[in-house]
Short mmCIF file of C-alpha atoms in Angstrom, two decimals:
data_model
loop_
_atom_site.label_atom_id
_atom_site.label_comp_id
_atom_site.label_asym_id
_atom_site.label_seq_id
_atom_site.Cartn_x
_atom_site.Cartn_y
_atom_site.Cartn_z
CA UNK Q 982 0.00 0.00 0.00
CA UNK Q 983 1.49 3.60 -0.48
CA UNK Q 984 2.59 5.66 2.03
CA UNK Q 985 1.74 9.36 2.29
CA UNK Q 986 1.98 10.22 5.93
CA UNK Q 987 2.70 14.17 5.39
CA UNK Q 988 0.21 14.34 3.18
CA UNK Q 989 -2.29 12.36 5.29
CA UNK Q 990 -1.23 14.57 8.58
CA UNK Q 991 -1.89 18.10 6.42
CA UNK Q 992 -5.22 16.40 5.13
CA UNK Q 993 -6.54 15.47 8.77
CA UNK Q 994 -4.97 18.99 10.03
CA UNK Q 995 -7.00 20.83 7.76
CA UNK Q 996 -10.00 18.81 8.12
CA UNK Q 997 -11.33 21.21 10.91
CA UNK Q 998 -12.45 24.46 10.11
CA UNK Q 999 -10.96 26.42 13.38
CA UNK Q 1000 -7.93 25.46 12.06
CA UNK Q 1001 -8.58 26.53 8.62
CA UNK Q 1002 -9.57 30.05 9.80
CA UNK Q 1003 -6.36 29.98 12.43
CA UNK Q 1004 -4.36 29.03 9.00
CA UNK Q 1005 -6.39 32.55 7.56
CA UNK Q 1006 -5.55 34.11 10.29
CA UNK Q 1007 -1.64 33.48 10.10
CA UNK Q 1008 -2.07 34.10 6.83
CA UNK Q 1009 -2.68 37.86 7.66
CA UNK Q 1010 0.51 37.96 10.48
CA UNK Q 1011 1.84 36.23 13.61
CA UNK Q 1012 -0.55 35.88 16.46
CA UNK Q 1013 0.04 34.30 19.81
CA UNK Q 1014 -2.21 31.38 21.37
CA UNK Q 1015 -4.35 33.92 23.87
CA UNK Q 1016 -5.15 36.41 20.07
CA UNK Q 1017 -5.94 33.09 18.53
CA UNK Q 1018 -8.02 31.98 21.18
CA UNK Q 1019 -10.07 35.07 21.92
CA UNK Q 1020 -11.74 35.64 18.23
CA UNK Q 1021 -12.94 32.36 17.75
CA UNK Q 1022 -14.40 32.27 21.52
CA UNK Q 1023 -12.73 28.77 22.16
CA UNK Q 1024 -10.45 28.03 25.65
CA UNK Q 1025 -6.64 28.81 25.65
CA UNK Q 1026 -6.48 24.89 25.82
CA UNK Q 1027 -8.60 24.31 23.04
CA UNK Q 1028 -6.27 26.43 21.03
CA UNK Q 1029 -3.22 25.49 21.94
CA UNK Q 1030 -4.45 21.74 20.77
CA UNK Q 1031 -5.48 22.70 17.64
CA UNK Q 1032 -2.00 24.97 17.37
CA UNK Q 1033 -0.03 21.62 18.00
CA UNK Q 1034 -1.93 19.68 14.88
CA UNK Q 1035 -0.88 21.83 12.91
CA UNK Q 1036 2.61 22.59 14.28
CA UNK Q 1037 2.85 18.58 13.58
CA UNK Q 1038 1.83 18.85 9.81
CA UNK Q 1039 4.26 21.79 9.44
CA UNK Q 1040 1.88 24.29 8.72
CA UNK Q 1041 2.51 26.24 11.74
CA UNK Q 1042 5.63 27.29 13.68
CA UNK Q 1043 5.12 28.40 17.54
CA UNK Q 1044 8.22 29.78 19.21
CA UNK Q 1045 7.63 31.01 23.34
CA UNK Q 1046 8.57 34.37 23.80
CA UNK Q 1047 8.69 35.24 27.65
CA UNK Q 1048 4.94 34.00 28.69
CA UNK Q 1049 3.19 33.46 25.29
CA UNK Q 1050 3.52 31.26 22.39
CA UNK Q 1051 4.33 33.34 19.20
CA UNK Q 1052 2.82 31.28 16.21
CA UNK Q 1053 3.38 31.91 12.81
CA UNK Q 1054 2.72 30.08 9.06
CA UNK Q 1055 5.53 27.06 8.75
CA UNK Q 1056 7.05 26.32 5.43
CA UNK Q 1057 4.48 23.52 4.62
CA UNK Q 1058 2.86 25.70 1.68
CA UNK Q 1059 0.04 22.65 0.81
CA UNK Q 1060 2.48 22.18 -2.31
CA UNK Q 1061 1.03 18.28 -1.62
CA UNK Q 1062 -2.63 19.14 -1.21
CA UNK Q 1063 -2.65 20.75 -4.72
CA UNK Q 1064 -0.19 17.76 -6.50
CA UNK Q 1065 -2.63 15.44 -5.19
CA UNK Q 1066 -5.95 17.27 -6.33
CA UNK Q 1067 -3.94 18.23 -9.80
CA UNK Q 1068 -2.94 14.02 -10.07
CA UNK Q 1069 -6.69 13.03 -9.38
CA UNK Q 1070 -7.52 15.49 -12.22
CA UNK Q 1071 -5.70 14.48 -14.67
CA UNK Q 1072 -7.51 10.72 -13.85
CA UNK Q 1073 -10.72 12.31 -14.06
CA UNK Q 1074 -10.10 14.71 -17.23
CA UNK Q 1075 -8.30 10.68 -19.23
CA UNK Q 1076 -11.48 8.96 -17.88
CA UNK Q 1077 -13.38 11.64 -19.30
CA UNK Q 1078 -11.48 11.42 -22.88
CA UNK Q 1079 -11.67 7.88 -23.14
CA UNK Q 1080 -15.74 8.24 -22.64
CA UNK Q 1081 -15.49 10.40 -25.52
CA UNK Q 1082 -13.25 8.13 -27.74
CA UNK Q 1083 -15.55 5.21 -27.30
CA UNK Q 1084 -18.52 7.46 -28.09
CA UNK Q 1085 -16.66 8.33 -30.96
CA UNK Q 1086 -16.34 4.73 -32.06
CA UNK Q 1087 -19.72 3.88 -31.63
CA UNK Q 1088 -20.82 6.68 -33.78
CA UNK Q 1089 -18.49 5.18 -36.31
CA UNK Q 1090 -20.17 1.88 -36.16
CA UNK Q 1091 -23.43 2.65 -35.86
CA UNK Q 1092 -25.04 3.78 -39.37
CA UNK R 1114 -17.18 29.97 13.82
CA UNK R 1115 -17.76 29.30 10.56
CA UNK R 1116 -18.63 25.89 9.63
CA UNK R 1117 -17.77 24.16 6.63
CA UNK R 1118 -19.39 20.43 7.45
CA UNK R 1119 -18.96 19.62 4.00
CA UNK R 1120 -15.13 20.37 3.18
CA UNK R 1121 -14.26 19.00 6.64
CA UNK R 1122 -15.88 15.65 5.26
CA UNK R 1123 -14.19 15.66 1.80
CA UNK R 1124 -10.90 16.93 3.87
CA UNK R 1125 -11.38 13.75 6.35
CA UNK R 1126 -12.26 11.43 3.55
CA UNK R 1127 -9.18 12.34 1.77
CA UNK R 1128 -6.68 12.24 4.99
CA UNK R 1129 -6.22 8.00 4.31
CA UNK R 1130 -3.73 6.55 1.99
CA UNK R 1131 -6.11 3.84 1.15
CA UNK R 1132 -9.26 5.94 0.79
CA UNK R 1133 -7.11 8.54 -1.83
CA UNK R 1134 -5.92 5.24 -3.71
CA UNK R 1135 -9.64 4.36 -3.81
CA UNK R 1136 -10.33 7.53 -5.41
CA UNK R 1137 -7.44 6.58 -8.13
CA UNK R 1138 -8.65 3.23 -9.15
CA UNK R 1139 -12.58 4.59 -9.87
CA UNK R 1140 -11.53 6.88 -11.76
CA UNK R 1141 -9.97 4.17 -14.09
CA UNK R 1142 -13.37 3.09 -13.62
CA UNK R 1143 -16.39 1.17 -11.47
CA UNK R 1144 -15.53 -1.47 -9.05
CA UNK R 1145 -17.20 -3.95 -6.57
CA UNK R 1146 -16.02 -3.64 -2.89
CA UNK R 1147 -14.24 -7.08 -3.46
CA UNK R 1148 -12.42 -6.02 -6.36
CA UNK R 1149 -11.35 -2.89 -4.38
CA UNK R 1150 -10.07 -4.74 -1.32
CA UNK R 1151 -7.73 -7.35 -3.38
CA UNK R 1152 -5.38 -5.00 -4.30
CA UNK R 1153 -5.30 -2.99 -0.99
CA UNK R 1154 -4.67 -6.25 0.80
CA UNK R 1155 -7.56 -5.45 3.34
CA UNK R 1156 -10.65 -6.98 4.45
CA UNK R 1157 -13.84 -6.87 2.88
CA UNK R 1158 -14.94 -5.42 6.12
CA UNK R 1159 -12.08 -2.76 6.27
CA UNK R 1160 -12.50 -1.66 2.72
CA UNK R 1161 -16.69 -1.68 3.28
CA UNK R 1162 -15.69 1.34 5.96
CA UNK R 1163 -13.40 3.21 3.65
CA UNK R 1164 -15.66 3.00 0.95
CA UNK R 1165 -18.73 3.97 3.58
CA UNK R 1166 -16.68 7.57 4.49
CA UNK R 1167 -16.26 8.05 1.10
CA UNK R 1168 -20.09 7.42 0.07
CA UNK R 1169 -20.72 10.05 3.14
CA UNK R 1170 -18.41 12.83 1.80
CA UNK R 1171 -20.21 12.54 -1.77
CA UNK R 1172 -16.95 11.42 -3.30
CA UNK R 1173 -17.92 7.95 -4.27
CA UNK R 1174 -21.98 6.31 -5.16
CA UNK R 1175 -22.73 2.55 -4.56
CA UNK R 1176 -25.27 0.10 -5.62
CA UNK R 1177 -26.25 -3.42 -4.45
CA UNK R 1178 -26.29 -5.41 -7.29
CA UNK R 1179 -27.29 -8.72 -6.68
CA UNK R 1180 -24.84 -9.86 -3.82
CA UNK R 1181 -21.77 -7.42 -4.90
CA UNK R 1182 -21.97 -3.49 -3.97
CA UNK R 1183 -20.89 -1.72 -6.91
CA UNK R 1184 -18.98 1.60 -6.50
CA UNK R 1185 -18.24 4.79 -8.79
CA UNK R 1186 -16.96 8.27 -8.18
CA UNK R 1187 -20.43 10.54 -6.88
CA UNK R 1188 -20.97 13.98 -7.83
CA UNK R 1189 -18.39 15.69 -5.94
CA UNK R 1190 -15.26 16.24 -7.54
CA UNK R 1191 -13.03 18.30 -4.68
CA UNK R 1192 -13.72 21.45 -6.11
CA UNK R 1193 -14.68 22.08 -2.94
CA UNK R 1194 -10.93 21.83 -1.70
CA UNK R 1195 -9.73 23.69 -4.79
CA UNK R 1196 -11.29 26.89 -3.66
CA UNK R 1197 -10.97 26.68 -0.57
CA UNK R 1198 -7.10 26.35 -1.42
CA UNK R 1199 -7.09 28.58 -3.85
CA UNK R 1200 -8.34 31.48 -1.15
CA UNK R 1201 -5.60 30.55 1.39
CA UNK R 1202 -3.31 31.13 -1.60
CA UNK R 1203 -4.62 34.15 -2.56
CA UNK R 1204 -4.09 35.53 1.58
CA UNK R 1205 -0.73 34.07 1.12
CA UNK R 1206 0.46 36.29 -2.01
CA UNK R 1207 -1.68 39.38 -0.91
CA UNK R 1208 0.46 39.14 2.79
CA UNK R 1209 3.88 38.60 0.49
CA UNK R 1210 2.90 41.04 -2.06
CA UNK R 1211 2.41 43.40 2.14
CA UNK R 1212 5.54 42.67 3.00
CA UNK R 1213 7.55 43.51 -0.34
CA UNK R 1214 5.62 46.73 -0.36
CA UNK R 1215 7.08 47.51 2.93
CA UNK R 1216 10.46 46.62 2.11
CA UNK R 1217 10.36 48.98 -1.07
CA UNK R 1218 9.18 52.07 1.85
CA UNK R 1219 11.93 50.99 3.65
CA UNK R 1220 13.95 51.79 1.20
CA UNK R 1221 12.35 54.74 0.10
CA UNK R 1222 13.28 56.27 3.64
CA UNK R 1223 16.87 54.94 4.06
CA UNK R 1224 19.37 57.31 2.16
#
């Protein structure tokens, strides 16, 4: 069977839509745990949970700074996500074209 | 919170080795759950599950026919995912595009 763990732990990680929106977040500039937490009205614990899934699919880098936990975006850019989606494409667009060869055959056979 | 029941499904459906490699072989077209488990080396049982989380995020359809269950790709085709990465990359360029903008003020300012 293959083996895409990286891809499987970015999957999972992103399969949660606080930590989609704590991805947008980033997205906009560095934020620690306690400015995560507070917009999305969820416990410092909570947060810092979510923080660590996606610290462990790369996607996140936390560094502690005196009291707080700085996070920022990690240099996991979901470069897999999208070669996987394009990949599965490209099977659906051949499927697609062999559909319209045999189609095309028929048409020739049929009178 | 937003919620986004839907993409966390197709996200969560697509976080398995085996489930994405069941994705791959439908598109080279149908297949009974037996036929599916052979290659995988699984259980019928196992693969019945896979294929069940699948069915449930849309991605695949079945249908009992006669004593097989016969499976093909369903209606959803990630395009879900695709925006939703597609926006993330969007945040990503507009916050490099931010920062490149400030280094060029920077440099405006320094003699």
């Amino acid at each position: 069977m293959v083996q895409y763990a990286p891809l499987d732990r970015t999957l999972s990680a992103l399969a949660d839509p606080t930590r989609r929106a704590v991805l947008e977040h980033l997205a906009g500039g560095g934020a620690t745990i306690t400015e995560l937490a507070e917009p999305f009205g969820i416990s410092l614990t909570g947060m810092k949970k979510h923080v660590q899934v996606l610290e462990d699919a790369g996607l996140v880098v936390t560094e502690k700074v005196g009291r707080t936990r700085q996070c920022r975006l990690g240099q996991q850019r979901l470069d897999d996500v999208q070669a996987w989606l394009e990949t599965y494409r490209r099977m659906l667009d051949a499927r697609l074209d062999r559909f319209g060869q045999m189609l095309e055959r028929q048409k020739g056979t049929t009178p």
